[in-house]
Amino acid sequence: MTLEQQFVEHTGKMRAYQEALALLYWDLRTGAPKKGVDLRSETIGTLSSELFALSTSDAFGELLSALETEKDGLIPVMRRSVEESRKEYDLSKKIPPEEYKEFVVLQSKAESVWEDAKAAGDFSMFEPYLEKLVATTKKMIGYWGEKNGSAYNTLLDQYEPGMTTEILDKVFGELRERIIALVQKIADSEHKPQTSFLFGQFPKEAQRDFSYEILGQLGYDFEAGRLDETVHPFMTNINRKDIRVTTKYDEKDFRTAVFGTIHECGHALYEQNLGEELSGLPVETGASMGIHESQSLFFENFVGRNDKFWNKNFELLKQYAPEQFKGIEVADYWRAINESKPSLIRIEADELTYALHIMIRYELEKGLFNGDLEVKDLPRLWNDKYEEYLGIRPSNDAEGVLQDVHWAGASFGYFPSYALGYIYAAQFKNAMLKDLPDYDELLEQGDVTPIREWLTENIHKHGAVKKPLEILQDATGEGLNAEHLASYLEQKYTKIYQLN
Amino acid sequence: MTLEQQFVEHTGKMRAYQEALALLYWDLRTGAPKKGVDLRSETIGTLSSELFALSTSDAFGELLSALETEKDGLIPVMRRSVEESRKEYDLSKKIPPEEYKEFVVLQSKAESVWEDAKAAGDFSMFEPYLEKLVATTKKMIGYWGEKNGSAYNTLLDQYEPGMTTEILDKVFGELRERIIALVQKIADSEHKPQTSFLFGQFPKEAQRDFSYEILGQLGYDFEAGRLDETVHPFMTNINRKDIRVTTKYDEKDFRTAVFGTIHECGHALYEQNLGEELSGLPVETGASMGIHESQSLFFENFVGRNDKFWNKNFELLKQYAPEQFKGIEVADYWRAINESKPSLIRIEADELTYALHIMIRYELEKGLFNGDLEVKDLPRLWNDKYEEYLGIRPSNDAEGVLQDVHWAGASFGYFPSYALGYIYAAQFKNAMLKDLPDYDELLEQGDVTPIREWLTENIHKHGAVKKPLEILQDATGEGLNAEHLASYLEQKYTKIYQLN
């Protein structure tokens, strides 16, 4: 066997473990019975530990070293695969295997406890687990060594290579200022959309059927995926031909399911359209969390909240809930779904205030890892910041600090990717308009294909062969730039609220 | 670590792989997307191969040998666990790992092809896979060495230790004679039940809701399991606190779902009630396929087809399909669901003719492995035998030789367990009546608990600590005896058809 063949065989074996683990997690979050959770956690621990052993084996290390000596002779997908594997290898190799296994078991149990704590609205149930998660993550940072000068930068770099609190403080600062200015103008506007018709009794089955319709229209391939119900919606890559989405049905507010489904569909389209030549290699994945989020947010906001999209689809929606939308015009419907109003739940937040939710989480995480913030203080600080930025205060932990699953999975440093995804998405939209000036007409005709193909051509098909900023530069001709998002928001909300 | 601790650690690791594999299979059969099947098969192949390596490792072999030298000092559950592991070890150790992996991949692909072939009603699509499955199984028998004098006996022994074609030919011969005599009397009877009201348009959702009701009533623990839809219903042990059942909804014939669900529930109750002291050990499983089947058939026939059970539940059923059962009396309903009539599909066969379906499969398998029967001749021979024993002939392969999944999974030698389960179940029922003379009244009151507890006490809790014939002897005071089943059938059908 050539070195490349050995590499493909080894990473193929790792892929098998990844598929099993993805399914074990998917199942836990879509209906696995409660009493089996403890044993399931052990199983996840055992298999993660085996995968960890494979990805940090001396044999794999030697294989990587051998491939690196003939780097120049490798084709680009293989060269980048070796680079990515080396990065992961070095990151993992520094953690003692036993501690890694315990950490995975802890995460799995913490997710289950978090679900109960959220149901009970009681942070104290989750607190000891979160404390352990933070302490263990700090210990891991000790093993890895600090990157870019701080503990939290080490975490940021794992999700978005090169990202630092210095960059984020600046970009988020600019955005925050312009968003808060808009939020205040909107609060003062006398032209607020009517929204009462949004809140009806939209049967779960009808929401599910509509979700299937929209997924089909956006080009989601149901022969290579499925839709299920969960508590906190997610997309998961079981294998490259099995890309699953999940959603949540709120019968009193159909928007949770509709925009949640479109969001996860954006993630899924990325994974369903990765280049065939990446098949079975480590680069057969998204370029970064931020780029991934740019795809979900592109579909959620630039497709799902576009007025022309609803010119096409409002009549369809009406068929599923005829009573609820009787006598409502599409223009009023569009203004209603774009209402901006400070709210408590991130995943239900509007396009404008969403980034403020992210900034709060970012500041708390930064405090936990770079400052002296303690886990026990989180509920109070969380609530204080919501009051400061959004002018509202959670009345319990379920609608406050317990709302997101991320911390239960120790995904510290992940949240900023959501806001970065926003900024990237606005940049992609701006560039796309040069190639597809009839963007709005395409949505009005229900023909999303050219839009999806543009994204596939510029983003999806490259997987992780290109790095995030390379993708951005090649697709848009510029670097990270918050201006496009800020001016898009200003134009849109000026129109909706007739600001001046 | 003591030897026992090492053993528990090793078998615990094997259990993690078993959980992952069980879930990967469950998912394939309850809704995994089509395009992901090829990669899924590879994943199953890789993990099965890893599990195989664990269960045949030299280290495990040495551990077993070491434990065997101090056998007398082990507690019974541990001693029997070591015995079972040794049996499996010796069985597996003789197969070259690479061939084992190919065999598993073949089975996984064959199951998928079988589904397509069945949908198309075309045996020729499945034929090359079945040929490979038979040839490979024969090769495996070559590695194992023949047991009890013939190739097919080697397979029988794996599902039901000690079982041979000599025993089966005799027991099946006796039963066949008495069943065929009854079938002929029934055909001549002028007192046939009215059954037209059984075939309506019973909505899938209502069938599902009724299935949930019945599962709850029988004591199925939904916090340690779930119910899903599939093509060929099965029960699966994901982990000891996650015991899943599946069913199939036929809107034109609700009996498929109702009796299928009760059948799988019987299997599930066995697994949900294994003794806690077996936890994590290899004996935490059913004693044999036949004993397992005795539990599903006990619930399907001695509970689900009992007249007093329906005195309790017919009104409930009516609530789910009021139009269909309007004006029908429970006595007529009970006669209708116990109609005996030669039919083509095993899983829809009635209590009386069921064993004939098994005998046909048994004879074909015996011919494939001990005789000169060829795979290409199966459809014709299958149809001929149905004509001979049941007087009816399948019009296509979907309702003939393609109806069961078992051969696609290379489970040759498994079918006879179904008929054995029947015989065991009738013996258990007979013994149970001595302890619970008010058996019928309990069912009439909807109080299945004492019945389930008797089964748990005498069968479930022992797992594989006792061997099949030990369980039978301890619970009933006798050995294998077809008389109880034969006379039960004679009494029941004499009543229903007013035979003389």
Tab-separated table of C-alpha atoms in Angstrom, chain A residues 155-489:
chain	number	residue	atom	x	y	z
A	155	LEU	CA	-10.708	28.113	22.261
A	156	LEU	CA	-11.696	30.659	19.595
A	157	ASP	CA	-8.923	29.438	17.331
A	158	GLN	CA	-10.326	25.907	17.384
A	159	TYR	CA	-13.625	26.966	15.840
A	160	GLU	CA	-12.378	29.856	13.695
A	161	PRO	CA	-8.649	29.695	12.961
A	162	GLY	CA	-6.913	32.954	13.756
A	163	MET	CA	-9.836	34.554	15.578
A	164	THR	CA	-9.013	36.521	18.757
A	165	THR	CA	-10.795	38.591	21.395
A	166	GLU	CA	-8.892	41.607	20.010
A	167	ILE	CA	-10.565	41.218	16.597
A	168	LEU	CA	-13.942	40.324	18.057
A	169	ASP	CA	-13.981	43.174	20.574
A	170	LYS	CA	-13.442	45.576	17.668
A	171	VAL	CA	-15.869	44.049	15.098
A	172	PHE	CA	-18.552	43.313	17.688
A	173	GLY	CA	-18.075	46.828	19.080
A	174	GLU	CA	-18.793	48.419	15.684
A	175	LEU	CA	-21.787	46.199	15.057
A	176	ARG	CA	-23.212	46.637	18.531
A	177	GLU	CA	-23.191	50.399	18.204
A	178	ARG	CA	-25.082	50.385	14.888
A	179	ILE	CA	-27.522	47.690	16.013
A	180	ILE	CA	-28.329	49.416	19.294
A	181	ALA	CA	-28.900	52.686	17.430
A	182	LEU	CA	-31.359	50.857	15.148
A	183	VAL	CA	-33.060	49.109	18.059
A	184	GLN	CA	-33.658	52.489	19.704
A	185	LYS	CA	-35.043	54.063	16.518
A	186	ILE	CA	-37.339	51.075	16.082
A	187	ALA	CA	-38.559	51.404	19.674
A	188	ASP	CA	-39.466	55.012	18.912
A	189	SER	CA	-41.081	54.258	15.539
A	190	GLU	CA	-44.803	54.717	15.202
A	191	HIS	CA	-44.987	52.296	12.274
A	192	LYS	CA	-44.865	48.964	14.031
A	193	PRO	CA	-46.059	45.862	12.178
A	194	GLN	CA	-49.201	44.090	13.327
A	195	THR	CA	-48.178	40.638	14.519
A	196	SER	CA	-51.096	39.205	16.474
A	197	PHE	CA	-52.043	36.875	13.591
A	198	LEU	CA	-48.681	35.118	13.896
A	199	PHE	CA	-49.690	33.490	17.175
A	200	GLY	CA	-52.388	30.951	16.594
A	201	GLN	CA	-52.885	27.285	17.075
A	202	PHE	CA	-50.893	25.906	14.152
A	203	PRO	CA	-51.098	22.074	14.444
A	204	LYS	CA	-47.781	20.305	14.750
A	205	GLU	CA	-48.592	17.942	11.858
A	206	ALA	CA	-49.320	20.870	9.541
A	207	GLN	CA	-46.068	22.557	10.568
A	208	ARG	CA	-44.243	19.343	9.832
A	209	ASP	CA	-45.833	19.030	6.410
A	210	PHE	CA	-44.977	22.638	5.573
A	211	SER	CA	-41.400	22.060	6.753
A	212	TYR	CA	-41.126	19.136	4.324
A	213	GLU	CA	-42.435	21.346	1.498
A	214	ILE	CA	-39.919	24.113	2.160
A	215	LEU	CA	-36.990	21.705	2.554
A	216	GLY	CA	-37.884	20.231	-0.828
A	217	GLN	CA	-38.116	23.658	-2.427
A	218	LEU	CA	-34.697	24.683	-1.107
A	219	GLY	CA	-33.152	21.572	-2.630
A	220	TYR	CA	-32.687	19.419	0.460
A	221	ASP	CA	-32.213	15.818	-0.710
A	222	PHE	CA	-34.548	13.581	1.296
A	223	GLU	CA	-32.938	10.444	-0.081
A	224	ALA	CA	-29.772	11.577	1.679
A	225	GLY	CA	-31.326	12.804	4.920
A	226	ARG	CA	-34.408	13.027	7.124
A	227	LEU	CA	-36.248	15.480	9.367
A	228	ASP	CA	-36.934	14.770	13.046
A	229	GLU	CA	-38.180	16.584	16.127
A	230	THR	CA	-35.921	17.585	19.002
A	231	VAL	CA	-35.551	20.027	21.895
A	232	HIS	CA	-32.703	22.110	20.508
A	233	PRO	CA	-32.580	21.805	16.692
A	234	PHE	CA	-29.375	20.754	14.962
A	235	MET	CA	-28.047	19.317	11.708
A	236	THR	CA	-25.847	16.247	11.815
A	237	ASN	CA	-23.669	14.490	9.279
A	238	ILE	CA	-24.228	10.765	9.916
A	239	ASN	CA	-22.349	9.951	6.744
A	240	ARG	CA	-21.802	11.995	3.583
A	241	LYS	CA	-25.013	10.641	2.063
A	242	ASP	CA	-27.004	10.863	5.279
A	243	ILE	CA	-27.276	14.486	6.398
A	244	ARG	CA	-30.058	14.884	8.961
A	245	VAL	CA	-31.926	17.954	10.095
A	246	THR	CA	-34.103	18.420	13.166
A	247	THR	CA	-36.639	21.001	14.220
A	248	LYS	CA	-38.948	21.937	17.074
A	249	TYR	CA	-42.695	22.526	16.750
A	250	ASP	CA	-44.322	25.243	18.828
A	251	GLU	CA	-48.047	25.164	18.094
A	252	LYS	CA	-48.470	28.699	19.389
A	253	ASP	CA	-45.670	30.111	17.234
A	254	PHE	CA	-45.013	28.421	13.905
A	255	ARG	CA	-41.957	30.612	13.258
A	256	THR	CA	-39.815	28.452	15.551
A	257	ALA	CA	-40.250	25.485	13.213
A	258	VAL	CA	-40.266	27.320	9.878
A	259	PHE	CA	-37.177	29.450	10.401
A	260	GLY	CA	-35.456	26.744	12.448
A	261	THR	CA	-35.963	24.260	9.640
A	262	ILE	CA	-34.686	26.704	7.009
A	263	HIS	CA	-31.661	27.427	9.214
A	264	GLU	CA	-30.723	23.761	9.612
A	265	CYS	CA	-31.410	23.254	5.914
A	266	GLY	CA	-28.679	25.815	5.173
A	267	HIS	CA	-26.242	23.723	7.209
A	268	ALA	CA	-27.432	20.560	5.489
A	269	LEU	CA	-27.073	21.954	1.963
A	270	TYR	CA	-23.429	22.686	2.748
A	271	GLU	CA	-22.838	19.054	3.766
A	272	GLN	CA	-24.950	17.554	0.973
A	273	ASN	CA	-22.969	19.469	-1.647
A	274	LEU	CA	-19.392	18.888	-0.562
A	275	GLY	CA	-17.220	17.981	-3.565
A	276	GLU	CA	-17.202	14.313	-4.533
A	277	GLU	CA	-13.387	14.433	-4.763
A	278	LEU	CA	-13.193	15.022	-0.999
A	279	SER	CA	-14.875	11.670	-0.421
A	280	GLY	CA	-13.651	9.854	2.678
A	281	LEU	CA	-10.951	12.445	3.456
A	282	PRO	CA	-10.644	14.642	6.559
A	283	VAL	CA	-11.350	17.765	4.428
A	284	GLU	CA	-14.835	16.414	3.654
A	285	THR	CA	-16.342	18.875	6.137
A	286	GLY	CA	-17.134	22.567	6.544
A	287	ALA	CA	-14.257	25.069	6.436
A	288	SER	CA	-15.051	26.419	9.930
A	289	MET	CA	-17.939	26.924	12.321
A	290	GLY	CA	-18.327	30.515	11.114
A	291	ILE	CA	-18.465	29.545	7.436
A	292	HIS	CA	-20.921	26.789	8.317
A	293	GLU	CA	-23.090	29.264	10.171
A	294	SER	CA	-22.908	31.659	7.229
A	295	GLN	CA	-24.761	29.042	5.188
A	296	SER	CA	-27.521	28.442	7.726
A	297	LEU	CA	-27.946	32.187	8.280
A	298	PHE	CA	-27.855	32.898	4.552
A	299	PHE	CA	-30.869	30.636	4.068
A	300	GLU	CA	-32.637	31.713	7.235
A	301	ASN	CA	-32.324	35.456	6.587
A	302	PHE	CA	-31.447	36.189	2.964
A	303	VAL	CA	-33.857	33.545	1.680
A	304	GLY	CA	-36.364	32.840	4.470
A	305	ARG	CA	-36.914	36.456	5.542
A	306	ASN	CA	-36.863	37.911	2.019
A	307	ASP	CA	-40.148	39.498	0.869
A	308	LYS	CA	-40.030	37.866	-2.580
A	309	PHE	CA	-39.596	34.413	-1.028
A	310	TRP	CA	-42.931	34.919	0.705
A	311	ASN	CA	-44.564	36.310	-2.431
A	312	LYS	CA	-44.006	32.766	-3.635
A	313	ASN	CA	-44.732	30.854	-0.421
A	314	PHE	CA	-47.327	32.721	1.606
A	315	GLU	CA	-50.214	31.138	-0.297
A	316	LEU	CA	-48.713	27.720	0.389
A	317	LEU	CA	-48.389	28.504	4.101
A	318	LYS	CA	-52.035	29.610	4.125
A	319	GLN	CA	-53.094	26.181	2.903
A	320	TYR	CA	-51.678	24.637	6.073
A	321	ALA	CA	-53.332	27.119	8.449
A	322	PRO	CA	-56.178	28.771	6.505
A	323	GLU	CA	-57.985	30.137	9.551
A	324	GLN	CA	-54.931	31.717	11.070
A	325	PHE	CA	-53.989	33.809	8.027
A	326	LYS	CA	-57.471	34.617	6.730
A	327	GLY	CA	-57.537	38.080	5.162
A	328	ILE	CA	-53.849	38.742	5.749
A	329	GLU	CA	-51.852	40.315	2.894
A	330	VAL	CA	-48.381	39.028	2.100
A	331	ALA	CA	-46.831	42.487	2.629
A	332	ASP	CA	-48.242	42.615	6.153
A	333	TYR	CA	-47.144	39.054	6.744
A	334	TRP	CA	-43.610	39.935	5.636
A	335	ARG	CA	-43.457	42.973	7.917
A	336	ALA	CA	-44.773	40.833	10.760
A	337	ILE	CA	-42.174	38.075	10.442
A	338	ASN	CA	-39.492	40.757	10.335
A	339	GLU	CA	-40.642	42.431	13.471
A	340	SER	CA	-37.686	43.370	15.611
A	341	LYS	CA	-38.231	43.281	19.316
A	342	PRO	CA	-35.852	42.512	22.141
A	343	SER	CA	-36.505	38.943	23.313
A	344	LEU	CA	-35.040	36.363	25.664
A	345	ILE	CA	-34.482	33.273	23.532
A	346	ARG	CA	-31.564	33.340	21.103
A	347	ILE	CA	-32.952	30.847	18.603
A	348	GLU	CA	-36.194	32.820	18.404
A	349	ALA	CA	-34.488	36.208	18.192
A	350	ASP	CA	-34.964	38.372	15.142
A	351	GLU	CA	-32.305	39.135	12.570
A	352	LEU	CA	-31.432	42.480	14.093
A	353	THR	CA	-31.100	41.677	17.790
A	354	TYR	CA	-29.629	38.194	17.265
A	355	ALA	CA	-26.056	39.424	17.380
A	356	LEU	CA	-26.657	41.027	20.778
A	357	HIS	CA	-27.539	37.585	22.171
A	358	ILE	CA	-24.213	36.322	20.859
A	359	MET	CA	-22.255	39.216	22.298
A	360	ILE	CA	-23.651	38.484	25.779
A	361	ARG	CA	-22.540	34.858	25.599
A	362	TYR	CA	-19.183	35.912	24.195
A	363	GLU	CA	-18.548	38.315	27.056
A	364	LEU	CA	-19.523	35.721	29.678
A	365	GLU	CA	-17.297	33.062	28.145
A	366	LYS	CA	-14.429	35.521	27.938
A	367	GLY	CA	-14.966	36.296	31.628
A	368	LEU	CA	-15.014	32.598	32.577
A	369	PHE	CA	-11.754	31.830	30.793
A	370	ASN	CA	-9.777	35.086	30.751
A	371	GLY	CA	-11.268	36.874	33.776
A	372	ASP	CA	-12.455	35.977	37.236
A	373	LEU	CA	-16.069	35.224	36.455
A	374	GLU	CA	-17.391	32.180	38.346
A	375	VAL	CA	-19.979	29.665	37.180
A	376	LYS	CA	-22.269	30.392	40.128
A	377	ASP	CA	-22.492	34.032	39.035
A	378	LEU	CA	-23.647	33.211	35.502
A	379	PRO	CA	-27.439	33.419	36.009
A	380	ARG	CA	-27.205	36.858	37.610
A	381	LEU	CA	-24.716	38.256	35.087
A	382	TRP	CA	-26.668	36.744	32.202
A	383	ASN	CA	-29.824	38.465	33.378
A	384	ASP	CA	-28.013	41.761	34.034
A	385	LYS	CA	-26.559	41.826	30.511
A	386	TYR	CA	-29.923	41.084	28.934
A	387	GLU	CA	-31.296	44.010	30.834
A	388	GLU	CA	-28.414	46.231	29.748
A	389	TYR	CA	-28.336	45.372	26.014
A	390	LEU	CA	-31.903	44.376	25.311
A	391	GLY	CA	-33.804	46.060	28.107
A	392	ILE	CA	-35.483	42.847	29.274
A	393	ARG	CA	-34.804	40.377	32.072
A	394	PRO	CA	-35.399	36.598	32.102
A	395	SER	CA	-37.834	35.541	34.805
A	396	ASN	CA	-36.261	32.087	35.179
A	397	ASP	CA	-33.169	30.135	34.119
A	398	ALA	CA	-34.987	28.181	31.395
A	399	GLU	CA	-35.457	31.385	29.427
A	400	GLY	CA	-32.071	32.630	30.595
A	401	VAL	CA	-28.753	30.934	31.098
A	402	LEU	CA	-30.107	27.395	30.513
A	403	GLN	CA	-31.560	28.005	27.063
A	404	ASP	CA	-28.647	26.735	24.958
A	405	VAL	CA	-27.157	23.240	24.863
A	406	HIS	CA	-23.658	24.408	23.887
A	407	TRP	CA	-22.080	24.717	27.301
A	408	ALA	CA	-23.362	21.266	28.291
A	409	GLY	CA	-21.216	19.970	25.423
A	410	ALA	CA	-18.247	22.090	26.547
A	411	SER	CA	-18.428	24.030	23.278
A	412	PHE	CA	-16.896	27.158	24.780
A	413	GLY	CA	-15.711	29.557	22.076
A	414	TYR	CA	-18.358	28.358	19.644
A	415	PHE	CA	-20.945	31.138	20.108
A	416	PRO	CA	-18.962	33.922	18.357
A	417	SER	CA	-19.139	31.821	15.163
A	418	TYR	CA	-22.854	32.608	14.950
A	419	ALA	CA	-22.203	36.341	14.696
A	420	LEU	CA	-19.276	35.758	12.321
A	421	GLY	CA	-21.594	33.644	10.187
A	422	TYR	CA	-23.873	36.658	9.990
A	423	ILE	CA	-21.100	38.914	8.792
A	424	TYR	CA	-19.819	36.357	6.246
A	425	ALA	CA	-23.356	35.724	4.955
A	426	ALA	CA	-23.937	39.428	4.256
A	427	GLN	CA	-20.618	39.554	2.397
A	428	PHE	CA	-21.554	36.491	0.294
A	429	LYS	CA	-24.965	37.980	-0.510
A	430	ASN	CA	-23.333	41.203	-1.655
A	431	ALA	CA	-20.933	39.314	-3.939
A	432	MET	CA	-23.652	36.980	-5.239
A	433	LEU	CA	-25.686	39.950	-6.452
A	434	LYS	CA	-22.964	40.731	-9.001
A	435	ASP	CA	-23.419	37.264	-10.574
A	436	LEU	CA	-27.155	36.999	-9.940
A	437	PRO	CA	-28.625	40.503	-10.196
A	438	ASP	CA	-32.093	38.882	-10.539
A	439	TYR	CA	-31.756	37.347	-7.050
A	440	ASP	CA	-35.126	38.621	-5.859
A	441	GLU	CA	-36.917	37.456	-9.014
A	442	LEU	CA	-35.466	33.961	-8.582
A	443	LEU	CA	-36.948	33.773	-5.089
A	444	GLU	CA	-40.244	35.095	-6.354
A	445	GLN	CA	-40.320	32.321	-8.968
A	446	GLY	CA	-39.409	29.703	-6.366
A	447	ASP	CA	-36.230	28.891	-8.267
A	448	VAL	CA	-33.565	28.636	-5.586
A	449	THR	CA	-31.317	26.472	-7.764
A	450	PRO	CA	-28.981	29.206	-9.142
A	451	ILE	CA	-28.565	30.612	-5.629
A	452	ARG	CA	-27.749	27.223	-4.168
A	453	GLU	CA	-25.399	26.502	-7.069
A	454	TRP	CA	-23.541	29.787	-6.502
A	455	LEU	CA	-23.023	28.797	-2.886
A	456	THR	CA	-21.959	25.284	-3.869
A	457	GLU	CA	-19.508	26.630	-6.433
A	458	ASN	CA	-18.006	29.264	-4.137
A	459	ILE	CA	-18.282	27.563	-0.758
A	460	HIS	CA	-19.830	24.093	-0.392
A	461	LYS	CA	-17.768	22.106	-2.842
A	462	HIS	CA	-14.443	23.195	-1.342
A	463	GLY	CA	-15.115	21.605	2.043
A	464	ALA	CA	-12.125	22.334	4.250
A	465	VAL	CA	-9.683	22.423	1.338
A	466	LYS	CA	-9.725	26.227	1.499
A	467	LYS	CA	-9.436	28.057	4.815
A	468	PRO	CA	-12.216	30.446	5.932
A	469	LEU	CA	-10.540	33.682	4.909
A	470	GLU	CA	-9.473	32.151	1.581
A	471	ILE	CA	-13.072	31.232	0.834
A	472	LEU	CA	-14.179	34.725	1.779
A	473	GLN	CA	-11.475	36.396	-0.303
A	474	ASP	CA	-12.061	34.189	-3.375
A	475	ALA	CA	-15.829	34.552	-3.245
A	476	THR	CA	-16.103	38.252	-2.391
A	477	GLY	CA	-12.744	39.791	-3.228
A	478	GLU	CA	-12.340	41.205	0.265
A	479	GLY	CA	-11.492	40.342	3.859
A	480	LEU	CA	-13.738	40.322	6.941
A	481	ASN	CA	-16.000	43.359	6.791
A	482	ALA	CA	-18.990	44.121	9.039
A	483	GLU	CA	-20.123	47.012	6.839
A	484	HIS	CA	-22.281	44.852	4.524
A	485	LEU	CA	-24.275	43.405	7.395
A	486	ALA	CA	-24.722	46.729	9.145
A	487	SER	CA	-25.926	48.578	6.056
A	488	TYR	CA	-28.204	45.694	5.028
A	489	LEU	CA	-29.864	45.824	8.453
